Tab-separated table of C-alpha atoms and ligand atoms in Angstrom:
chain	number	residue	atom	x	y	z
A	25	MET	CA	81.013	22.101	289.663
A	26	LEU	CA	80.686	25.537	288.677
A	27	ASN	CA	79.650	26.847	292.146
A	28	PRO	CA	78.840	30.421	291.743
A	29	GLU	CA	80.154	31.201	295.390
A	30	ILE	CA	83.572	29.845	294.256
A	31	ILE	CA	83.837	31.316	290.648
A	32	LEU	CA	83.131	34.997	291.122
A	33	THR	CA	84.260	37.306	294.127
A	34	HIS	CA	83.975	40.888	294.099
A	35	TYR	CA	86.537	43.045	296.496
A	36	ASN	CA	86.586	46.781	297.569
A	37	PRO	CA	89.266	48.170	295.673
A	38	VAL	CA	89.925	50.523	298.517
A	39	THR	CA	89.991	48.350	301.373
A	40	GLY	CA	90.562	44.968	299.903
A	41	GLU	CA	87.743	43.673	301.808
A	42	MET	CA	85.737	40.895	300.278
A	43	HIS	CA	82.351	39.225	301.141
A	44	GLY	CA	83.125	35.577	302.526
A	45	ALA	CA	86.999	35.984	302.544
A	46	THR	CA	89.021	35.627	305.669
A	47	MET	CA	90.672	39.008	306.495
A	48	VAL	CA	93.798	39.190	308.422
A	49	LYS	CA	94.724	42.479	309.898
A	50	ARG	CA	98.379	43.377	310.894
A	51	HIS	CA	99.255	46.241	312.726
A	52	LEU	CA	102.646	47.879	313.854
A	53	SER	CA	102.895	45.510	316.791
A	54	ASP	CA	102.714	42.633	314.800
A	55	LEU	CA	105.624	43.790	312.871
A	56	ARG	CA	108.201	43.448	315.792
A	57	GLY	CA	111.629	42.325	314.489
A	58	CYS	CA	110.857	43.210	310.598
A	59	PHE	CA	112.270	46.953	310.881
A	60	ALA	CA	115.882	47.527	311.179
A	61	ASP	CA	115.665	50.649	313.156
A	62	THR	CA	114.451	49.143	316.474
A	63	ALA	CA	114.578	52.578	318.139
A	64	ALA	CA	112.407	54.252	315.456
A	65	TYR	CA	109.894	51.098	315.711
A	66	GLU	CA	109.691	51.498	319.563
A	67	SER	CA	109.054	55.114	319.454
A	68	ALA	CA	106.480	54.768	316.658
A	69	LEU	CA	104.657	52.122	318.703
A	70	LYS	CA	104.667	54.291	321.763
A	71	ALA	CA	102.719	56.889	319.716
A	72	GLY	CA	100.031	54.221	318.337
A	73	ASN	CA	99.523	51.105	316.758
A	74	PRO	CA	98.280	51.774	313.368
A	75	LEU	CA	96.923	49.071	310.917
A	76	LEU	CA	99.882	48.690	308.345
A	77	TYR	CA	98.069	45.951	305.950
A	78	SER	CA	95.298	43.581	305.642
A	79	VAL	CA	94.838	40.540	303.379
A	80	GLY	CA	91.582	39.043	302.374
A	81	ALA	CA	92.376	35.586	301.654
A	82	VAL	CA	90.014	33.485	299.047
A	83	GLU	CA	90.784	29.769	299.571
A	84	PRO	CA	87.738	28.081	298.006
A	85	ALA	CA	89.220	24.532	297.426
A	86	SER	CA	92.300	22.719	298.207
A	87	GLY	CA	92.505	19.995	295.759
A	88	GLU	CA	95.513	19.128	293.453
A	89	GLY	CA	95.622	22.041	290.913
A	90	ASP	CA	93.382	24.129	292.703
A	91	LEU	CA	94.428	27.933	293.132
A	92	HIS	CA	94.140	30.442	296.305
A	93	TYR	CA	94.473	34.316	296.254
A	94	GLY	CA	94.688	37.057	298.618
A	95	VAL	CA	93.811	40.706	298.228
A	96	GLY	CA	96.589	42.797	300.042
A	97	MET	CA	96.352	46.685	301.199
A	98	LEU	CA	99.165	48.133	302.540
A	99	MET	CA	99.270	51.642	303.973
A	100	PRO	CA	101.804	54.284	303.200
A	101	GLY	CA	104.272	55.277	305.931
A	102	LYS	CA	107.988	54.792	307.129
A	103	ILE	CA	109.803	53.583	310.256
A	104	GLY	CA	113.237	54.769	310.333
A	105	GLY	CA	114.233	54.788	306.580
A	106	GLU	CA	112.143	51.734	305.682
A	107	TYR	CA	108.796	51.790	304.084
A	108	PHE	CA	105.880	50.183	305.581
A	109	MET	CA	106.202	46.303	304.926
A	110	THR	CA	104.634	43.078	305.018
A	111	LYS	CA	106.199	40.428	307.167
A	112	GLY	CA	107.283	38.368	304.345
A	113	HIS	CA	107.303	34.666	303.919
A	114	LEU	CA	108.630	31.681	302.045
A	115	HIS	CA	105.846	29.059	301.001
A	116	SER	CA	105.723	26.088	303.022
A	117	TRP	CA	105.858	23.988	299.961
A	118	ARG	CA	108.770	25.586	298.513
A	119	PRO	CA	108.438	24.925	294.897
A	120	ALA	CA	105.255	27.190	294.858
A	121	ALA	CA	105.514	30.231	292.837
A	122	GLU	CA	103.193	33.214	293.007
A	123	PHE	CA	101.737	35.865	290.746
A	124	TYR	CA	101.392	39.313	292.128
A	125	PHE	CA	99.138	41.739	290.217
A	126	GLY	CA	99.387	45.451	291.147
A	127	LEU	CA	96.081	47.287	291.450
A	128	THR	CA	96.449	50.702	292.848
A	129	GLY	CA	99.297	52.551	294.514
A	130	ASP	CA	103.181	52.521	294.073
A	131	GLY	CA	104.861	49.285	295.785
A	132	VAL	CA	108.097	47.362	295.582
A	133	MET	CA	108.736	43.814	296.232
A	134	LEU	CA	111.848	42.362	297.717
A	135	LEU	CA	112.495	38.981	296.650
A	136	GLU	CA	115.303	36.662	298.043
A	137	ASP	CA	116.456	33.285	296.603
A	138	GLU	CA	116.552	30.980	299.649
A	139	ALA	CA	119.368	28.804	298.611
A	140	THR	CA	121.930	31.744	297.458
A	141	GLY	CA	120.383	34.637	299.167
A	142	GLU	CA	120.455	36.590	295.924
A	143	SER	CA	118.033	39.535	296.379
A	144	ARG	CA	116.284	41.898	293.913
A	145	ILE	CA	113.629	44.612	294.091
A	146	VAL	CA	111.024	44.887	291.586
A	147	PRO	CA	108.114	47.432	291.228
A	148	LEU	CA	104.536	46.424	291.867
A	149	LYS	CA	102.326	48.952	290.399
A	150	PRO	CA	98.938	49.025	288.457
A	151	ASN	CA	99.241	47.019	285.175
A	152	GLY	CA	102.323	45.136	286.404
A	153	VAL	CA	102.715	41.643	287.057
A	154	VAL	CA	105.482	40.350	289.215
A	155	TYR	CA	106.205	36.695	289.188
A	156	VAL	CA	107.493	35.133	292.302
A	157	PRO	CA	109.469	31.905	291.573
A	158	GLY	CA	109.339	28.961	294.133
A	159	HIS	CA	112.015	28.832	296.763
A	160	THR	CA	111.988	32.617	296.997
A	161	ALA	CA	111.322	34.635	300.058
A	162	HIS	CA	108.980	37.651	299.258
A	163	ARG	CA	107.979	41.061	301.178
A	164	THR	CA	105.895	43.790	299.692
A	165	MET	CA	106.751	47.609	300.722
A	166	ASN	CA	104.528	50.534	300.066
A	167	VAL	CA	106.815	53.158	298.417
A	168	GLY	CA	104.172	55.726	297.599
A	169	THR	CA	101.834	58.086	299.303
A	170	THR	CA	98.572	56.159	298.906
A	171	PRO	CA	97.501	52.814	299.905
A	172	LEU	CA	98.960	49.934	297.733
A	173	THR	CA	96.339	47.225	296.661
A	174	TYR	CA	97.336	44.076	295.034
A	175	ILE	CA	96.268	40.408	294.439
A	176	GLY	CA	98.682	37.482	294.993
A	177	VAL	CA	97.869	34.202	293.301
A	178	TYR	CA	99.343	30.837	294.660
A	179	PRO	CA	98.973	27.346	294.561
A	180	ALA	CA	96.431	26.047	297.034
A	181	LYS	CA	99.028	23.755	298.673
A	182	ALA	CA	101.558	26.456	298.840
A	183	GLY	CA	101.186	27.627	302.570
A	184	HIS	CA	102.844	30.490	304.457
A	185	ASP	CA	106.143	29.798	306.254
A	186	TYR	CA	106.668	32.821	308.496
A	187	SER	CA	109.145	31.220	311.052
A	188	THR	CA	112.065	31.158	308.752
A	189	ILE	CA	111.969	34.909	308.167
A	190	ALA	CA	111.010	35.839	311.555
A	191	LYS	CA	114.519	34.017	312.723
A	192	THR	CA	116.767	35.641	310.157
A	193	ASN	CA	114.830	38.585	308.371
A	194	PHE	CA	115.653	39.492	304.715
A	195	ARG	CA	119.144	39.682	303.942
A	196	CYS	CA	118.683	43.272	302.478
A	197	VAL	CA	116.610	46.191	303.629
A	198	VAL	CA	114.878	48.822	301.168
A	199	VAL	CA	115.210	52.617	302.231
A	200	GLU	CA	114.571	55.760	300.797
A	201	ARG	CA	117.617	57.420	299.078
A	202	ALA	CA	116.907	60.623	297.394
A	203	GLY	CA	113.277	59.947	296.925
A	204	GLN	CA	113.925	56.589	295.469
A	205	PRO	CA	113.422	52.962	296.942
A	206	VAL	CA	116.969	51.424	297.202
A	207	MET	CA	118.079	47.989	298.312
A	208	ILE	CA	121.125	47.698	300.659
A	209	GLU	CA	122.493	44.888	302.468
A	210	ARG	CA	121.225	44.828	306.340
A	211	ASN	CA	125.006	44.259	307.211
A	212	ASN	CA	125.910	47.644	305.515
A	213	LEU	CA	123.183	49.831	307.062
C	29	PA5	O1	100.165	35.134	299.747
C	29	PA5	C1	101.024	36.171	299.641
C	29	PA5	O2	102.029	35.880	299.258
C	29	PA5	C2	100.303	37.324	299.841
C	29	PA5	O3	98.905	37.271	299.898
C	29	PA5	C3	100.571	37.802	301.396
C	29	PA5	O4	100.086	36.949	302.261
C	29	PA5	C4	100.286	39.209	301.751
C	29	PA5	O5	101.094	40.049	300.679
C	29	PA5	C5	100.886	39.650	303.016
C	29	PA5	O6	102.129	39.406	303.253
C	29	PA5	P1	102.584	38.265	304.575
C	29	PA5	O7	101.834	37.215	304.238
C	29	PA5	O8	104.024	38.251	304.376
C	29	PA5	O9	102.217	38.919	305.801
C	30	MN	MN1	103.350	34.131	299.010
């Protein structure tokens, strides 16, 4: 059925907000355990609890073959040497891949193969498309000075598994070196 409420959605390209979407807002306090520099995190939190990102999830139908998507808006900023980031997750249904489409701003995605730990950073920018393979943990960072917005499209049955990342975090961190985002092993910080 070509239900107009399902086949067309408009989002606000600045805030990522959409009529009818479920909005999730993540503030600094929600990112406890994500940033390597815990002292910098605690002192930033004492100064305030800013919005780091929001995701408007559009999950219209959940049948076999259906797709879901989220419009993300991630603010610029840093904690210690690390850029503002999303929590990051694996998909509960591990084979689920995802496309990320950069809309505005300057971002980087950190990808980590769950089985091997192989890690890679890739730019997420306007006119760029990032393919996140299945079985791959993914986290987004804003490495610019303006809000980063993007769309992630994933199979309806993907699901979000946050607990695995919450236990061990990503193997690598992304920090600024000479004005550029650089990936380094967490153990070598
Ligand atoms: O489904 C996705 O991968 C995205 O829409 C993310 O949910 C979004 O980038 C926010 O990241 P996280 O879900 O890790 O908090
Ligand atoms: Mn995902």
